[in-house]
Every structure is written in structure tokens, then in C-alpha cells.
């Protein structure tokens, strides 16, 4: 036994939960985190090359359908280059919806692991968010291709996107922690949440512009944090502008609040996971 | 690590769960209705009750008792998976927990990829796993299959690989839950051989098993758990003999002594 320092595990009832300790625990398990992300991606892309192309193909086909529907059947006034308008927000909304839904499955799926080895339980939500981010970045390749083909300008403002992604990922992780912890306790949460994300898609200006919303319903759209978060991703790509200050402020507030609430609820519920997974 | 030091130290460890008395509530809707109407009844479940014991470094301790006595719970507290509701458990040294074999094996990944994934689960670095790869493959006897996906493996192959990964790591403390129950006779023999090597190397072992013969053969001390309470802790043959007597005498003995545990 040649290891120099001997680790000591002190497992005590008196130990209090601390967010900093949990983060340190995650950092210590970074090798596992990296392995979980890689596992997610390999399992997804390994079986067939279709898996990889699907990430590319999916937005292309969605764009085709929506362009046909919204430029011939329903028409929104004043949207030039509809494919870019739609995709620049749809991709990040898709990231949010897929990641939060997958995190629920991932936590129950990995429940068996939590019973057998000591791992920080939030590691599954974090790894799902990270592999979702990789898929999101890949999905921007077809978006830029579409922009070049349709003659939409690609401006230097796209360099702002990493900041947009960071805030959206924080918000997504917070919601993932919240819903995945609840899904461990109640089977129906997963199904209910699918309906919620479906509704959210229409409560967020993704396929339509905010201008078509009647004044008296505008507050609903504004109260939806995703409205601001998707704008953070749309402005640099579609509008060639940096997001306005109020958008940045609202998005940052949503990201921080979601992360703190998700983190706290997750750890309050985590102690009982053992009996439910 | 000095030999006289305790490697496992349980100080008044208790673990209780509060669970909903009604079994059927696994839907959020129902829970919300009950919560609003204040119709919630909880039940307390005692998994471990005031468990105290120490294990000196390098000793092998068997943990025996009926199903539901808290054996696996105790092992999980030692591994840091479950936190006690009262008391403290201290474990000195690098652990290799083997609580059910085949944890975290991903069917789509190859044997080799699964080795690294499992190593990561156990907190081992890729370099360390690389170093031990040949040894693992040899012990599990998987040479030509190692780059095949696990889904093509037989149950026996998976069990061998799992045991090999879990026990081919540098560890000071081995936590083993019913690992002797898998595989065919020759593999079981190989496992016992390996555990003996560990003992000789001064590794502390906590072994949960229903196989009393194996426990007497392999362990120095035995801890007898009964409904979360330590009934006896001492030299292996002695405690196992007392346990066998109590099983033979039937449930009357257990019933009278067990009045100390409250299971409301």
C-alpha cells in the first residue's frame, strides 16, 4: 500500500450540509464526471453514425417543416429570415427541455449506483447538463450552415454566445436538480413535467415574435424566465446586437435563483433517495 | 499505517428512516392532496440502533444476521453512502466497496471502457487503471472479449469482471456484501483465494455473508446483528456457534431479547 496520505472517512450525524463542501466533492470526482459525460455521448453516438448525424439533421428537418408552415400557412409580419429567427432560440430551448427531462431519467437510472458507491448525488444532473451542452454546440454547426445558405449575416456578436450558454446552462442545471429530485419520490412527476415543457415552448417567443402578444397577456411572457434566456441566445445570432441590459439582468437573476433553489431542494430531498431509487 | 490503529470505528451509530405509513403514495398528485388535507401518517423504521464496534487494521470481520438485520446498511454507513441519524462512523484508509457486483456496467460500452468507468466510480485515476488493466483482464479471464460490448457477455463473465475490477485496486479497507454468492465453484474458490491474499497483505475486511462456513474460515471476528442491534461481537467460531444455537432454538429467544428495539 504505497499511497502517501491515508484518507479518513468521517461519516457523522453531526455533519451539516454545506454547498462549498459539495462543490469540492464534485471537483474531487471530476474524473467520474468526465467519464459520465463520455458515457452519455458514446452510448448516444456509438450504435450508429445516424446518432451523430441526427444532431445535425434534426434542426435541419425542423427548420424545413417550420419554414413551410410559417412562411406559407401562418405568417408573422416583419420576420425576415425565419429559419434563423426560429433556430437561434429553438436550439437553446431544446437543450433546456431535453436536459431537464433527461436528468430525471438519469437520476433514477443511476439510482443503483448511489446505493453502492459514495458519489455526490448532484453529479448526474451536472453530467447530463454538460453532455447536453456538447450536443448544443454541435447543433450550432447546421445553424451556421443554414445561415450561410439563406444569406443571413453572421456577425461578430456571436462571440457573446458563450455567456448566453453559461447562464442558460446554470438555469437548466437548477431546474434539473429540482425536477429530478422530485421525480425520485413521485413517478408521475416525469409525465407531468413533459406537459409543462410542451406548454413552456408556446409560452416562450420561439416560433412567434413578442409583437403578436396582446397587451393584457404580455406579463405572462415577461414573467417566463425562458423568454429572457432565449433572447440572450437570439440577439447575437439573429439580431446582430448584444442583448439589452434588462435581458442580461433578468437572465442572470433567473439563472442564480434557479440554481440556488434547485441546489437547496435537491439536498433536502437527497437524504431520502435511498428508500426510493 | 501502523498496525495497532483502528481502521473502522463505529461510535453509537443509529440510523432511522421516517417513511410514509401508507405504502401507495408514489404519485405527486396524491401526496399534494394528502399534504393539503393534513392526512399524513409517518412510520419510523430503525435500521441500526446504537451500533458500537471497532476493527483493528488488518483484521477480517464477518457480519452475520437474518435478512433485514441491518448488515448491508452497516456496510453502506462504513462506505459513506448513508449518513447516520445519530453517532459517527470513522473509516481510515482507502476503501474498495463491493456492495453487489456489477455496479454501473454499461451494456453498450466494451469491457475495457467499463473497467475505466468503474475505476472512476471507485475514485481511481485512469493512470492507475491503465497500470492494472492486464491484471484485471487476466483475473477475469476475458482476454479476447475485452474489446467487445458488455451486452455480449454471459452473466458469469460480467460477475468475474466486476469482482476483478473491485478487488484489483490499492485499498486499505475492503467492504464486501455477499460477493461469495456469485459465479461457479471454481470462481468462488478463486475469490476466496484472493481475499486470503488481501488478508495476508494487511487489508482490513468487512464481509457480509450468509455462508457461515466461509465466515468462520476467513474471518477473525464476527459481528452478529439482530434488528439493527449488535447481539454479539467477538471471535468468529464463538459468535457463529451462538448464532447457530439461537437459530436452532427458534424465534422465542429472539422475541424476548429484542424488546429493546422500538419499531413503531
Coordinates of C-alpha atoms in Angstrom, one line a residue:
Chain A
X1 CA 0.0 0.0 0.0
X2 CA 2.2 2.8 -1.2
X3 CA -0.2 5.7 -1.2
X4 CA 1.3 8.6 0.8
X5 CA -1.7 10.1 2.6
X6 CA -4.3 7.9 4.1
X7 CA -7.8 9.2 3.5
X8 CA -10.1 9.2 6.5
X9 CA -13.8 9.0 6.1
X10 CA -15.8 10.6 8.9
X11 CA -19.5 9.8 8.5
X12 CA -21.2 11.6 11.3
X13 CA -24.8 12.6 12.1
X14 CA -23.5 16.0 13.3
X15 CA -22.1 16.9 9.9
X16 CA -24.0 19.8 8.3
X17 CA -24.7 20.3 4.7
X18 CA -22.5 22.8 3.0
X19 CA -22.7 23.9 -0.6
X20 CA -18.9 24.6 -0.7
X21 CA -18.2 21.1 0.5
X22 CA -20.5 19.6 -2.1
X23 CA -18.7 21.6 -4.8
X24 CA -15.3 20.4 -3.5
X25 CA -16.7 16.9 -3.6
X26 CA -17.7 17.3 -7.3
X27 CA -14.3 18.6 -8.1
X28 CA -12.7 15.6 -6.4
X29 CA -15.0 13.4 -8.6
X30 CA -14.1 15.2 -11.8
X31 CA -12.7 12.0 -13.3
X32 CA -16.0 10.3 -12.8
X33 CA -17.9 13.4 -14.1
X34 CA -15.8 13.3 -17.3
X35 CA -16.5 9.5 -17.6
X36 CA -20.3 10.1 -17.2
X37 CA -20.3 12.7 -19.9
X38 CA -18.3 10.5 -22.2
X39 CA -20.6 7.6 -21.5
X40 CA -23.6 9.7 -22.3
X41 CA -22.0 10.8 -25.6
X42 CA -20.6 7.4 -26.6
X43 CA -23.8 5.5 -25.9
X44 CA -25.7 8.1 -27.9
X45 CA -23.4 8.1 -30.9
X46 CA -21.8 4.7 -30.8
X47 CA -24.5 2.3 -32.1
X48 CA -24.7 4.0 -35.5
X49 CA -23.4 7.1 -37.2
X50 CA -27.0 8.2 -37.6
X51 CA -26.8 9.2 -33.9
X52 CA -24.2 11.8 -34.7
X53 CA -25.9 13.0 -37.9
X54 CA -29.2 13.1 -36.2
X55 CA -28.0 16.0 -34.1
X56 CA -27.2 17.8 -37.3
X57 CA -30.2 16.6 -39.2
X58 CA -32.8 17.3 -36.5
X59 CA -32.6 21.1 -36.7
X60 CA -32.4 21.0 -40.5
X61 CA -35.6 19.0 -40.8
X62 CA -37.3 21.0 -38.1
X63 CA -36.4 24.2 -39.9
X64 CA -37.8 22.7 -43.2
X65 CA -41.1 21.9 -41.6
X66 CA -41.4 25.2 -39.8
X67 CA -40.3 27.3 -42.7
X68 CA -43.0 25.7 -44.8
X69 CA -45.7 26.1 -42.1
X70 CA -44.8 29.6 -41.0
X71 CA -44.0 31.2 -44.3
X72 CA -46.9 29.7 -46.3
X73 CA -49.7 28.9 -43.8
X74 CA -49.3 31.1 -40.7
X75 CA -47.4 34.2 -41.4
X76 CA -45.8 36.6 -39.0
X77 CA -45.3 40.1 -40.2
X78 CA -41.8 41.6 -40.0
X79 CA -39.7 38.5 -39.6
X80 CA -37.0 38.3 -42.1
X81 CA -35.1 35.1 -42.5
X82 CA -37.5 33.0 -40.4
X83 CA -35.2 29.9 -40.2
X84 CA -32.5 31.8 -38.3
X85 CA -35.1 33.6 -36.2
X86 CA -36.6 30.2 -35.1
X87 CA -33.5 28.1 -34.8
X88 CA -31.5 30.6 -32.8
X89 CA -33.9 30.2 -29.9
X90 CA -35.2 26.7 -30.6
X91 CA -31.8 25.1 -30.2
X92 CA -31.3 26.5 -26.7
X93 CA -34.9 25.8 -25.7
X94 CA -34.4 22.2 -26.9
X95 CA -31.2 22.0 -24.8
X96 CA -33.2 23.1 -21.7
X97 CA -36.2 20.8 -22.4
X98 CA -34.1 17.7 -23.2
X99 CA -31.6 18.2 -20.4
X100 CA -34.2 18.7 -17.7
X101 CA -36.2 15.7 -18.9
X102 CA -33.1 13.5 -19.2
X103 CA -31.9 14.5 -15.8
X104 CA -34.9 12.8 -14.2
X105 CA -34.3 9.6 -16.1
X106 CA -30.6 9.8 -15.4
X107 CA -31.1 10.1 -11.6
X108 CA -33.5 7.1 -11.4
X109 CA -31.3 5.2 -13.9
X110 CA -28.2 5.8 -11.8
X111 CA -30.1 5.2 -8.6
X112 CA -28.5 1.8 -8.3
X113 CA -25.1 3.4 -8.4
X114 CA -25.9 5.7 -5.5
X115 CA -26.7 2.7 -3.3
X116 CA -23.4 1.1 -4.0
X117 CA -20.7 3.8 -4.1
X118 CA -20.3 7.1 -2.4
X119 CA -20.8 9.7 -5.1
X120 CA -22.0 13.3 -4.9
X121 CA -25.6 12.8 -5.9
X122 CA -25.8 16.0 -7.9
X123 CA -23.1 14.6 -10.3
X124 CA -25.7 13.1 -12.5
X125 CA -27.6 16.3 -13.1
X126 CA -24.2 18.1 -13.7
X127 CA -23.1 15.4 -16.2
X128 CA -26.4 15.4 -18.1
X129 CA -26.1 19.2 -18.4
X130 CA -22.6 19.0 -19.7
X131 CA -23.3 16.4 -22.3
X132 CA -26.4 18.4 -23.3
X133 CA -24.0 21.4 -23.8
X134 CA -21.8 19.3 -26.1
X135 CA -24.9 18.4 -28.2
X136 CA -25.9 22.1 -28.2
X137 CA -22.6 23.2 -29.6
X138 CA -22.7 20.5 -32.3
X139 CA -26.2 21.7 -33.3
X140 CA -24.8 25.2 -34.0
X141 CA -22.9 23.8 -37.0
X142 CA -26.1 23.2 -39.0
X143 CA -27.5 26.5 -37.8
X144 CA -24.5 28.4 -39.2
X145 CA -24.7 26.4 -42.4
X146 CA -28.3 27.3 -42.8
X147 CA -27.4 31.0 -42.2
X148 CA -24.8 30.9 -44.9
X149 CA -27.1 29.2 -47.4
X150 CA -30.0 31.6 -46.7
X151 CA -27.7 34.6 -46.8
X152 CA -28.2 35.7 -43.2
X153 CA -25.3 37.7 -41.9
X154 CA -23.1 36.1 -39.3
X155 CA -21.8 39.0 -37.1
X156 CA -19.0 39.2 -34.5
X157 CA -21.7 39.4 -31.9
X158 CA -21.9 35.6 -31.9
X159 CA -18.8 35.8 -29.7
X160 CA -21.2 36.7 -27.0
X161 CA -22.8 33.2 -27.1
X162 CA -20.6 31.5 -24.5
X163 CA -22.0 33.9 -21.9
X164 CA -25.5 33.1 -23.1
X165 CA -24.8 29.4 -22.9
X166 CA -23.3 29.8 -19.4
X167 CA -26.5 31.5 -18.0
X168 CA -28.8 29.1 -19.8
X169 CA -26.8 26.1 -18.5
X170 CA -27.0 27.4 -14.9
X171 CA -30.7 27.8 -15.2
X172 CA -31.1 24.4 -16.8
X173 CA -28.9 22.7 -14.0
X174 CA -31.0 24.4 -11.3
X175 CA -34.3 23.2 -12.8
X176 CA -32.8 19.7 -13.5
X177 CA -31.8 19.4 -9.8
X178 CA -35.3 20.4 -8.7
X179 CA -37.3 18.2 -11.0
X180 CA -35.0 15.1 -10.8
X181 CA -35.1 15.1 -7.0
X182 CA -38.9 15.3 -7.1
X183 CA -39.1 12.5 -9.8
X184 CA -37.3 10.1 -7.5
X185 CA -40.1 10.4 -5.0
X186 CA -43.1 10.6 -7.4
X187 CA -43.5 8.6 -10.6
X188 CA -45.9 11.0 -12.1
X189 CA -43.6 14.0 -12.0
X190 CA -41.8 12.9 -15.1
X191 CA -45.0 12.7 -17.1
X192 CA -46.4 16.0 -15.7
X193 CA -43.1 17.7 -16.5
X194 CA -43.3 16.7 -20.1
X195 CA -46.6 18.5 -20.4
X196 CA -45.0 21.5 -18.6
X197 CA -42.1 21.7 -21.1
X198 CA -44.6 21.4 -24.0
X199 CA -46.6 24.3 -22.6
X200 CA -43.4 26.3 -22.0
X201 CA -42.5 26.0 -25.6
X202 CA -45.6 28.0 -26.5
X203 CA -45.2 30.4 -23.6
X204 CA -41.8 31.4 -24.9
X205 CA -41.3 33.5 -28.0
X206 CA -39.6 30.9 -30.2
X207 CA -41.9 30.4 -33.2
X208 CA -43.6 33.7 -32.9
X209 CA -42.5 37.3 -32.3
X210 CA -43.4 39.0 -29.0
X211 CA -45.2 41.7 -31.0
X212 CA -48.2 39.4 -31.7
X213 CA -49.0 39.0 -28.0
X214 CA -52.0 41.1 -26.8
X215 CA -51.1 43.7 -24.2
X216 CA -53.0 42.1 -21.4
X217 CA -51.2 38.8 -21.8
X218 CA -47.7 40.3 -22.2
X219 CA -47.0 39.9 -18.5
X220 CA -47.2 36.1 -18.8
X221 CA -44.5 36.2 -21.5
X222 CA -42.3 38.6 -19.5
X223 CA -42.7 36.5 -16.3
X224 CA -41.4 33.5 -18.0
X225 CA -37.6 33.4 -17.4
X226 CA -37.1 31.5 -20.6
X227 CA -38.3 34.5 -22.6
X228 CA -35.2 36.4 -21.5
X229 CA -32.9 33.4 -21.6
X230 CA -33.7 32.5 -25.2
X231 CA -33.4 36.2 -26.2
X232 CA -29.8 36.0 -24.8
X233 CA -29.1 33.4 -27.5
X234 CA -31.2 35.0 -30.3
X235 CA -29.9 38.6 -30.2
X236 CA -26.2 37.9 -31.0
X237 CA -27.1 35.5 -33.8
X238 CA -30.3 36.8 -35.4
X239 CA -30.3 40.5 -34.5
X240 CA -26.6 41.1 -34.7
X241 CA -26.9 43.0 -31.4
X242 CA -25.7 42.4 -27.9
X243 CA -28.6 41.6 -25.5
X244 CA -30.0 44.6 -23.7
X245 CA -29.2 45.3 -20.1
X246 CA -32.6 44.2 -18.8
X247 CA -32.4 40.9 -20.6
X248 CA -29.0 40.2 -19.1
X249 CA -30.2 41.2 -15.7
X250 CA -33.4 39.1 -15.9
X251 CA -31.5 36.1 -17.2
X252 CA -28.8 36.3 -14.6
X253 CA -31.4 36.6 -11.8
X254 CA -33.3 33.6 -13.2
X255 CA -30.1 31.5 -13.5
X256 CA -28.9 32.3 -10.0
X257 CA -32.3 31.8 -8.3
X258 CA -32.9 28.5 -10.2
X259 CA -29.5 27.2 -9.2
X260 CA -29.8 28.1 -5.6
X261 CA -33.4 26.8 -5.2
X262 CA -32.6 23.6 -7.1
X263 CA -29.5 23.0 -5.1
X264 CA -31.2 23.5 -1.7
X265 CA -34.3 21.4 -2.6
X266 CA -32.1 18.7 -4.1
X267 CA -30.1 18.3 -0.9
X268 CA -33.1 18.4 1.3
X269 CA -34.6 15.6 -0.6
X270 CA -31.4 13.7 -1.3
X271 CA -31.2 12.0 2.1
X272 CA -34.3 10.1 1.4
X273 CA -33.3 9.0 -2.1
X274 CA -32.0 5.7 -0.7
X275 CA -35.5 4.5 0.1
X276 CA -37.0 5.4 -3.3
X277 CA -34.5 4.5 -6.0
Chain B
X1 CA -0.3 2.8 8.6
X2 CA 0.5 1.4 12.0
X3 CA -1.0 -2.0 12.8
X4 CA -2.4 -1.1 16.2
X5 CA -4.6 1.7 14.8
X6 CA -8.3 1.2 14.5
X7 CA -9.3 1.2 10.9
X8 CA -13.0 1.1 11.5
X9 CA -14.6 2.8 14.4
X10 CA -18.4 3.0 14.9
X11 CA -19.5 5.2 17.8
X12 CA -23.1 4.9 18.8
X13 CA -24.3 4.8 15.2
X14 CA -28.1 4.8 14.7
X15 CA -30.0 5.1 11.5
X16 CA -33.7 5.7 11.4
X17 CA -36.0 6.4 8.5
X18 CA -39.2 8.3 8.6
X19 CA -41.4 6.8 5.9
X20 CA -45.0 7.4 5.0
X21 CA -47.2 4.9 6.7
X22 CA -49.3 4.4 3.6
X23 CA -47.3 2.4 1.1
X24 CA -49.1 3.5 -2.0
X25 CA -48.1 7.2 -2.2
X26 CA -45.8 7.4 -5.2
X27 CA -47.8 10.0 -7.1
X28 CA -47.3 13.7 -6.6
X29 CA -51.0 14.4 -7.0
X30 CA -51.9 12.1 -4.2
X31 CA -49.2 13.4 -2.0
X32 CA -50.3 17.0 -2.6
X33 CA -53.9 16.2 -1.7
X34 CA -52.9 14.5 1.5
X35 CA -50.5 17.2 2.4
X36 CA -53.1 19.9 2.0
X37 CA -55.7 17.9 3.9
X38 CA -53.1 17.0 6.6
X39 CA -53.7 13.4 6.2
X40 CA -50.1 12.1 6.5
X41 CA -49.0 9.4 8.8
X42 CA -45.4 8.6 9.2
X43 CA -43.8 5.4 10.4
X44 CA -40.3 5.2 11.9
X45 CA -38.1 2.4 10.8
X46 CA -35.0 1.5 12.7
X47 CA -32.2 0.1 10.5
X48 CA -29.3 0.5 13.0
X49 CA -29.6 1.1 16.7
X50 CA -26.7 2.4 18.8
X51 CA -24.1 0.3 17.0
X52 CA -20.6 0.4 18.6
X53 CA -17.6 -1.5 17.5
X54 CA -14.0 -1.1 16.3
X55 CA -11.9 -3.1 14.0
X56 CA -8.1 -3.0 14.2
X57 CA -6.2 -2.6 10.9
X58 CA -5.6 -5.8 9.1
X59 CA -8.4 -7.8 10.7
X60 CA -11.2 -9.5 8.9
X61 CA -14.6 -9.2 10.4
X62 CA -17.7 -11.1 9.3
X63 CA -21.1 -9.6 9.7
X64 CA -23.9 -12.1 10.1
X65 CA -27.6 -12.0 11.0
X66 CA -31.1 -12.6 9.5
X67 CA -32.4 -10.8 6.4
X68 CA -33.2 -7.2 7.3
X69 CA -30.9 -7.2 10.3
X70 CA -29.1 -4.1 9.0
X71 CA -26.0 -5.8 7.7
X72 CA -26.0 -4.1 4.3
X73 CA -27.0 -0.8 5.9
X74 CA -24.0 -1.0 8.2
X75 CA -21.7 -1.6 5.3
X76 CA -23.2 1.4 3.5
X77 CA -22.6 3.6 6.5
X78 CA -19.0 2.5 6.5
X79 CA -18.7 3.3 2.8
X80 CA -20.2 6.8 3.4
X81 CA -23.2 6.1 1.2
X82 CA -25.7 6.5 4.0
X83 CA -25.3 9.1 6.8
X84 CA -26.2 8.0 10.3
X85 CA -29.0 9.8 12.1
X86 CA -27.0 9.6 15.3
X87 CA -23.4 8.9 16.1
X88 CA -20.3 8.8 14.0
X89 CA -18.6 6.2 11.8
X90 CA -14.9 6.6 11.1
X91 CA -13.0 4.6 8.4
X92 CA -9.3 5.1 8.0
X93 CA -7.8 4.2 4.6
X94 CA -8.7 3.9 1.0
X95 CA -11.8 1.9 0.5
X96 CA -12.9 -0.6 -2.1
X97 CA -16.6 -1.1 -1.6
X98 CA -18.1 -4.2 -3.3
X99 CA -21.8 -3.8 -2.5
X100 CA -23.5 -6.0 -5.1
X101 CA -21.3 -6.9 -8.0
X102 CA -21.6 -5.4 -11.5
X103 CA -22.4 -1.9 -10.4
X104 CA -22.5 0.7 -13.2
X105 CA -21.7 -1.6 -16.0
X106 CA -22.9 -0.1 -19.2
X107 CA -24.1 -2.7 -21.8
X108 CA -23.1 -0.6 -24.8
X109 CA -19.5 0.0 -23.7
X110 CA -16.8 -2.5 -24.1
X111 CA -15.2 -4.4 -21.2
X112 CA -12.2 -2.1 -21.4
X113 CA -14.3 1.0 -21.3
X114 CA -16.3 -0.4 -18.4
X115 CA -13.1 -1.0 -16.4
X116 CA -12.2 2.6 -16.6
X117 CA -15.7 3.7 -15.9
X118 CA -15.9 1.5 -12.8
X119 CA -12.4 2.7 -11.7
X120 CA -13.7 6.3 -11.9
X121 CA -16.7 5.3 -9.8
X122 CA -14.4 3.9 -7.2
X123 CA -12.3 7.1 -7.3
X124 CA -9.4 5.7 -9.1
X125 CA -7.5 7.6 -11.8
X126 CA -7.2 6.5 -15.4
X127 CA -3.4 6.0 -15.0
X128 CA -3.9 3.7 -12.1
X129 CA -6.5 1.6 -14.0
X130 CA -4.2 1.5 -17.0
X131 CA -1.5 0.1 -14.8
X132 CA -3.7 -2.6 -13.6
X133 CA -5.6 -3.4 -16.8
X134 CA -3.7 -6.5 -17.6
X135 CA -4.1 -7.9 -14.1
X136 CA -7.8 -7.3 -14.2
X137 CA -8.2 -8.9 -17.6
X138 CA -6.2 -11.9 -16.6
X139 CA -8.1 -12.5 -13.3
X140 CA -11.5 -12.1 -15.1
X141 CA -10.2 -14.5 -17.8
X142 CA -11.6 -12.3 -20.6
X143 CA -8.7 -11.9 -22.9
X144 CA -10.2 -11.9 -26.4
X145 CA -13.5 -10.4 -25.2
X146 CA -12.2 -7.3 -23.6
X147 CA -13.0 -5.0 -26.6
X148 CA -16.5 -6.4 -27.1
X149 CA -19.5 -4.6 -25.6
X150 CA -20.7 -6.0 -22.3
X151 CA -24.1 -6.9 -23.7
X152 CA -22.4 -9.8 -25.5
X153 CA -21.1 -11.2 -22.2
X154 CA -22.6 -14.0 -20.1
X155 CA -23.7 -13.4 -16.5
X156 CA -20.6 -15.3 -15.3
X157 CA -18.3 -13.1 -17.4
X158 CA -19.8 -9.9 -16.0
X159 CA -19.5 -11.2 -12.4
X160 CA -15.9 -12.1 -12.9
X161 CA -15.1 -8.7 -14.4
X162 CA -16.9 -6.9 -11.6
X163 CA -15.0 -8.8 -8.9
X164 CA -11.7 -8.3 -10.7
X165 CA -12.2 -4.6 -11.0
X166 CA -13.3 -4.1 -7.5
X167 CA -10.5 -6.1 -5.9
X168 CA -7.7 -5.1 -8.2
X169 CA -7.1 -1.8 -6.6
X170 CA -4.9 -0.5 -3.9
X171 CA -7.1 -0.5 -0.8
X172 CA -6.8 -0.5 2.9
X173 CA -10.3 -1.4 3.6
X174 CA -12.5 -3.9 1.7
X175 CA -16.2 -3.8 2.2
X176 CA -17.8 -6.9 0.8
X177 CA -21.5 -7.6 0.6
X178 CA -22.5 -11.2 -0.4
X179 CA -19.8 -11.4 -3.0
X180 CA -19.1 -15.1 -2.4
X181 CA -22.6 -16.0 -3.7
X182 CA -21.9 -15.4 -7.4
X183 CA -20.2 -17.5 -10.0
X184 CA -19.4 -21.2 -10.3
X185 CA -17.5 -23.2 -7.7
X186 CA -14.1 -22.6 -9.3
X187 CA -14.6 -18.8 -9.5
X188 CA -15.8 -18.8 -5.9
X189 CA -12.6 -20.6 -5.0
X190 CA -10.6 -18.0 -6.9
X191 CA -12.4 -15.2 -5.0
X192 CA -11.7 -16.8 -1.6
X193 CA -8.0 -17.2 -2.6
X194 CA -7.9 -13.5 -3.5
X195 CA -9.5 -12.5 -0.2
X196 CA -6.9 -14.5 1.6
X197 CA -4.1 -12.7 -0.2
X198 CA -5.7 -9.4 0.9
X199 CA -5.7 -10.6 4.5
X200 CA -2.1 -11.6 4.3
X201 CA -1.3 -8.1 2.9
X202 CA -2.8 -6.5 6.0
X203 CA -6.0 -5.2 4.4
X204 CA -9.0 -4.7 6.7
X205 CA -12.0 -6.6 5.6
X206 CA -15.7 -6.3 6.5
X207 CA -17.6 -9.2 5.0
X208 CA -21.3 -9.6 5.0
X209 CA -22.3 -13.2 4.3
X210 CA -24.9 -15.8 4.9
X211 CA -22.3 -18.5 4.3
X212 CA -21.3 -19.3 7.9
X213 CA -18.7 -21.8 7.0
X214 CA -16.9 -19.3 4.8
X215 CA -17.2 -16.6 7.6
X216 CA -15.5 -18.9 10.2
X217 CA -12.9 -19.9 7.7
X218 CA -12.0 -16.4 6.6
X219 CA -12.7 -14.0 9.5
X220 CA -11.0 -13.3 12.8
X221 CA -14.0 -11.7 14.4
X222 CA -17.7 -11.8 13.8
X223 CA -20.4 -9.2 14.4
X224 CA -23.9 -10.5 14.9
X225 CA -26.6 -8.1 14.1
X226 CA -30.2 -8.5 15.0
X227 CA -32.8 -6.0 14.0
X228 CA -30.3 -3.2 13.9
X229 CA -28.8 -4.1 17.3
X230 CA -25.4 -5.7 18.0
X231 CA -26.2 -9.1 19.6
X232 CA -22.6 -10.2 19.9
X233 CA -19.1 -9.2 18.7
X234 CA -16.1 -11.5 19.3
X235 CA -14.0 -14.4 18.0
X236 CA -15.5 -15.9 14.9
X237 CA -16.1 -19.5 15.9
X238 CA -17.7 -18.5 19.2
X239 CA -20.2 -15.9 17.8
X240 CA -21.1 -18.1 14.9
X241 CA -21.8 -21.0 17.3
X242 CA -24.1 -18.8 19.4
X243 CA -25.9 -17.6 16.3
X244 CA -26.4 -21.2 15.2
X245 CA -27.8 -22.0 18.6
X246 CA -30.3 -19.2 18.5
X247 CA -31.4 -20.1 15.0
X248 CA -32.0 -23.7 16.2
X249 CA -33.9 -22.7 19.3
X250 CA -36.3 -20.8 17.1
X251 CA -37.9 -17.3 17.4
X252 CA -38.7 -17.4 21.2
X253 CA -35.3 -16.3 22.2
X254 CA -35.2 -13.5 19.6
X255 CA -38.6 -12.3 20.7
X256 CA -37.7 -11.9 24.4
X257 CA -34.3 -10.2 24.0
X258 CA -35.5 -7.9 21.2
X259 CA -37.7 -5.9 23.5
X260 CA -35.1 -3.1 23.4
X261 CA -35.7 -2.2 19.8
X262 CA -38.6 0.0 19.2
X263 CA -40.1 -0.4 15.8
X264 CA -43.1 1.7 15.7

